[in-house]
Amino acid sequence: MAPAKSETLLQINDLDVTFEQSRGDLQIETAHALRGIDLTLGRGEVHSLVGESGSGKTITSTCVIGLLPMPPGKINHGQLLFKGRDLLKLSEAERRKVRGREIAMIFQEPAKYLNPALKVGEQITEMVILHLGMDKIKAGERALDLLEVVGLERSKRILKSYAHELSGGMKQRVMIAMAISCNPLLLIADEPTTALDVTLQLQILKLILKLKNQLSMSVLFISHDLGVVYNISDRISVIYAGKIVESGSREDVFSKPLHPYTRLLFLSIPEAGKGGSRLRAIPGSVPDAEHIPSGCAFHPRCPIAEDICRTEIPRSRNNGQGGAHHTAACHLIGKKWPD
Ligand code: SF4
């Protein structure tokens, strides 16, 4: 039976990450990549983390999977509670057991993830032998079953292929097969459809949803595109300059976005433009993590900013304008939008 949706699987509390880089003149520059991320993912849920490049999406997922390079990265404070246990307090050996077995990840470019020197069958069987303790024969059978599960032919020929011999869509499916090979509780999908054409994109999204339901997984879905996450998400969090600026159910975020950044993200995608209204590019760009603006980090790009925005960091809140669990970090929620 599928677990109750309300049960929390992953809870990120106040996660704060910096990177220190030497500039060569004996000066150390600190980049504040994550500035107190809070995010909750229920069992069986898809929670999408959306934002532009450089906003901190991938650093967040890298922390959850336990692959943040330290140094130069440093987790200053925070918690990553997975099934109630803080992943940040585990030893590297304990993290390795969780990674792949209970938390798995798929990436934008499978070619970077798949080992070019090993046949794909060897890569899948290696996972199940390591994490599930299967012998070689059973692991081979499991690998064939997994090909079928991800919509590929149940074929030894595919297992004997190297990654470069497969098409882009097949590589993506093989990577997904590896990720789900040990029935993980949490699948992190980091922009898994960005490099694909629209038809393939839809197929992979449908596959992820189907597998989520079949395997009762939770999914942390990373994307820069609100249009892509609409069909897959239960909950959406919008991230900007290392901070969650809005979070709510898909319905709440789509029907009544509270934060100006979310509203501009909507206006920048064709699907959300109402009745062919003109699309608007978001002015400016995400600030460098070394130079986060004072006050609300979005103020240099915000069309409704006021003086308070330049000096005071807004706290995440619900001012009664959204659903009960719909929050935004903005001083001026509800302020009239300029024409
Ligand atoms: Fe815009 Fe001010 Fe809200 Fe930031 S706090 S999003 S600058 S209105």
CSV table of N, CA and C in Angstrom, one decimal, residues 191-248:
chain,number,residue,atom,x,y,z
A,191,GLU,N,17.0,18.4,-13.6
A,191,GLU,CA,16.8,18.9,-15.0
A,191,GLU,C,16.9,17.7,-16.0
A,192,PRO,N,16.2,16.6,-15.7
A,192,PRO,CA,16.4,15.4,-16.5
A,192,PRO,C,15.8,15.5,-17.9
A,193,THR,N,15.1,16.6,-18.2
A,193,THR,CA,14.5,16.7,-19.6
A,193,THR,C,15.0,17.9,-20.4
A,194,THR,N,15.9,18.6,-19.7
A,194,THR,CA,16.3,19.9,-20.4
A,194,THR,C,17.0,19.7,-21.7
A,195,ALA,N,17.8,18.6,-21.8
A,195,ALA,CA,18.5,18.5,-23.1
A,195,ALA,C,17.7,17.7,-24.1
A,196,LEU,N,16.4,17.4,-23.9
A,196,LEU,CA,15.7,16.5,-24.8
A,196,LEU,C,14.7,17.3,-25.6
A,197,ASP,N,14.3,16.8,-26.8
A,197,ASP,CA,13.3,17.5,-27.6
A,197,ASP,C,11.9,17.3,-26.9
A,198,VAL,N,10.9,18.0,-27.3
A,198,VAL,CA,9.7,18.1,-26.6
A,198,VAL,C,9.0,16.8,-26.4
A,199,THR,N,9.0,15.9,-27.5
A,199,THR,CA,8.3,14.6,-27.4
A,199,THR,C,9.0,13.7,-26.4
A,200,LEU,N,10.3,13.7,-26.5
A,200,LEU,CA,11.1,12.9,-25.5
A,200,LEU,C,10.9,13.4,-24.1
A,201,GLN,N,10.9,14.7,-24.0
A,201,GLN,CA,10.7,15.4,-22.7
A,201,GLN,C,9.4,14.9,-22.0
A,202,LEU,N,8.3,14.8,-22.8
A,202,LEU,CA,7.0,14.4,-22.3
A,202,LEU,C,7.1,12.9,-21.9
A,203,GLN,N,7.7,12.1,-22.7
A,203,GLN,CA,7.8,10.7,-22.4
A,203,GLN,C,8.6,10.4,-21.1
A,204,ILE,N,9.7,11.2,-20.9
A,204,ILE,CA,10.5,11.0,-19.7
A,204,ILE,C,9.7,11.5,-18.4
A,205,LEU,N,9.0,12.6,-18.6
A,205,LEU,CA,8.2,13.1,-17.5
A,205,LEU,C,7.1,12.0,-17.1
A,206,LYS,N,6.5,11.5,-18.1
A,206,LYS,CA,5.4,10.5,-17.8
A,206,LYS,C,6.0,9.2,-17.2
A,207,LEU,N,7.3,8.9,-17.6
A,207,LEU,CA,7.9,7.7,-17.1
A,207,LEU,C,8.3,8.0,-15.6
A,208,ILE,N,8.8,9.1,-15.3
A,208,ILE,CA,9.1,9.4,-13.9
A,208,ILE,C,7.8,9.4,-13.0
A,209,LEU,N,6.7,9.9,-13.5
A,209,LEU,CA,5.5,9.9,-12.8
A,209,LEU,C,5.0,8.4,-12.6
A,210,LYS,N,5.1,7.6,-13.6
A,210,LYS,CA,4.6,6.2,-13.6
A,210,LYS,C,5.5,5.5,-12.5
A,211,LEU,N,6.8,5.7,-12.6
A,211,LEU,CA,7.7,5.0,-11.6
A,211,LEU,C,7.4,5.4,-10.2
A,212,LYS,N,7.2,6.7,-10.0
A,212,LYS,CA,6.9,7.3,-8.7
A,212,LYS,C,5.7,6.5,-8.1
A,213,ASN,N,4.7,6.3,-8.9
A,213,ASN,CA,3.5,5.7,-8.4
A,213,ASN,C,3.7,4.2,-8.2
A,214,GLN,N,4.4,3.5,-9.2
A,214,GLN,CA,4.6,2.1,-9.1
A,214,GLN,C,5.5,1.8,-7.9
A,215,LEU,N,6.5,2.6,-7.6
A,215,LEU,CA,7.5,2.3,-6.6
A,215,LEU,C,7.3,3.0,-5.3
A,216,SER,N,6.2,3.8,-5.3
A,216,SER,CA,5.9,4.7,-4.1
A,216,SER,C,7.1,5.5,-3.7
A,217,MET,N,7.7,6.1,-4.7
A,217,MET,CA,8.9,7.0,-4.4
A,217,MET,C,8.4,8.4,-4.2
A,218,SER,N,9.3,9.2,-3.6
A,218,SER,CA,9.1,10.6,-3.6
A,218,SER,C,10.1,11.2,-4.6
A,219,VAL,N,9.8,12.3,-5.2
A,219,VAL,CA,10.7,12.9,-6.2
A,219,VAL,C,11.0,14.3,-5.9
A,220,LEU,N,12.3,14.7,-5.8
A,220,LEU,CA,12.7,16.1,-5.8
A,220,LEU,C,13.1,16.4,-7.2
A,221,PHE,N,12.2,17.3,-7.8
A,221,PHE,CA,12.4,17.5,-9.2
A,221,PHE,C,13.0,18.9,-9.4
A,222,ILE,N,14.1,19.0,-10.0
A,222,ILE,CA,14.8,20.3,-10.2
A,222,ILE,C,14.6,20.8,-11.6
A,223,SER,N,14.2,22.1,-11.7
A,223,SER,CA,14.0,22.6,-13.1
A,223,SER,C,14.1,24.1,-13.1
A,224,HIS,N,14.5,24.6,-14.3
A,224,HIS,CA,14.5,26.1,-14.4
A,224,HIS,C,13.2,26.6,-15.0
A,225,ASP,N,12.3,25.6,-15.3
A,225,ASP,CA,11.1,25.9,-16.2
A,225,ASP,C,9.8,25.6,-15.5
A,226,LEU,N,9.1,26.6,-15.1
A,226,LEU,CA,7.8,26.4,-14.4
A,226,LEU,C,6.8,25.6,-15.3
A,227,GLY,N,6.9,25.8,-16.6
A,227,GLY,CA,6.0,25.1,-17.6
A,227,GLY,C,6.2,23.6,-17.5
A,228,VAL,N,7.5,23.2,-17.3
A,228,VAL,CA,7.8,21.7,-17.3
A,228,VAL,C,7.2,21.1,-16.0
A,229,VAL,N,7.3,21.8,-14.9
A,229,VAL,CA,6.9,21.2,-13.6
A,229,VAL,C,5.4,21.1,-13.4
A,230,TYR,N,4.6,21.8,-14.2
A,230,TYR,CA,3.2,21.8,-14.0
A,230,TYR,C,2.6,20.4,-13.9
A,231,ASN,N,2.9,19.6,-14.9
A,231,ASN,CA,2.2,18.3,-15.0
A,231,ASN,C,2.8,17.3,-14.0
A,232,ILE,N,3.8,17.6,-13.3
A,232,ILE,CA,4.4,16.5,-12.5
A,232,ILE,C,4.4,16.8,-11.0
A,233,SER,N,4.2,18.1,-10.6
A,233,SER,CA,4.4,18.5,-9.2
A,233,SER,C,3.2,18.4,-8.3
A,234,ASP,N,3.4,18.0,-7.0
A,234,ASP,CA,2.4,18.2,-6.0
A,234,ASP,C,2.6,19.5,-5.3
A,235,ARG,N,3.9,19.8,-5.2
A,235,ARG,CA,4.3,21.0,-4.5
A,235,ARG,C,5.4,21.7,-5.2
A,236,ILE,N,5.5,23.0,-5.2
A,236,ILE,CA,6.5,23.8,-5.9
A,236,ILE,C,7.2,24.7,-4.9
A,237,SER,N,8.5,24.8,-5.0
A,237,SER,CA,9.3,25.8,-4.3
A,237,SER,C,10.1,26.6,-5.3
A,238,VAL,N,10.1,27.9,-5.2
A,238,VAL,CA,10.8,28.7,-6.1
A,238,VAL,C,12.0,29.2,-5.3
A,239,ILE,N,13.2,29.1,-6.0
A,239,ILE,CA,14.5,29.5,-5.3
A,239,ILE,C,15.1,30.6,-6.0
A,240,TYR,N,15.7,31.6,-5.3
A,240,TYR,CA,16.3,32.7,-5.9
A,240,TYR,C,17.5,33.1,-5.0
A,241,ALA,N,18.7,33.2,-5.6
A,241,ALA,CA,19.9,33.5,-4.9
A,241,ALA,C,20.1,32.8,-3.6
A,242,GLY,N,19.9,31.5,-3.6
A,242,GLY,CA,20.1,30.6,-2.5
A,242,GLY,C,19.1,30.6,-1.4
A,243,LYS,N,17.9,31.1,-1.7
A,243,LYS,CA,16.8,31.2,-0.7
A,243,LYS,C,15.5,30.8,-1.4
A,244,ILE,N,14.7,30.1,-0.6
A,244,ILE,CA,13.3,29.8,-1.1
A,244,ILE,C,12.5,31.1,-1.0
A,245,VAL,N,12.0,31.5,-2.1
A,245,VAL,CA,11.2,32.8,-2.1
A,245,VAL,C,9.7,32.5,-2.1
A,246,GLU,N,9.3,31.4,-2.6
A,246,GLU,CA,7.9,31.0,-2.6
A,246,GLU,C,7.7,29.5,-2.5
A,247,SER,N,6.7,29.1,-1.8
A,247,SER,CA,6.5,27.6,-1.7
A,247,SER,C,5.0,27.4,-1.5
A,248,GLY,N,4.5,26.4,-2.2
A,248,GLY,CA,3.0,26.1,-2.0
A,248,GLY,C,2.6,24.9,-2.9
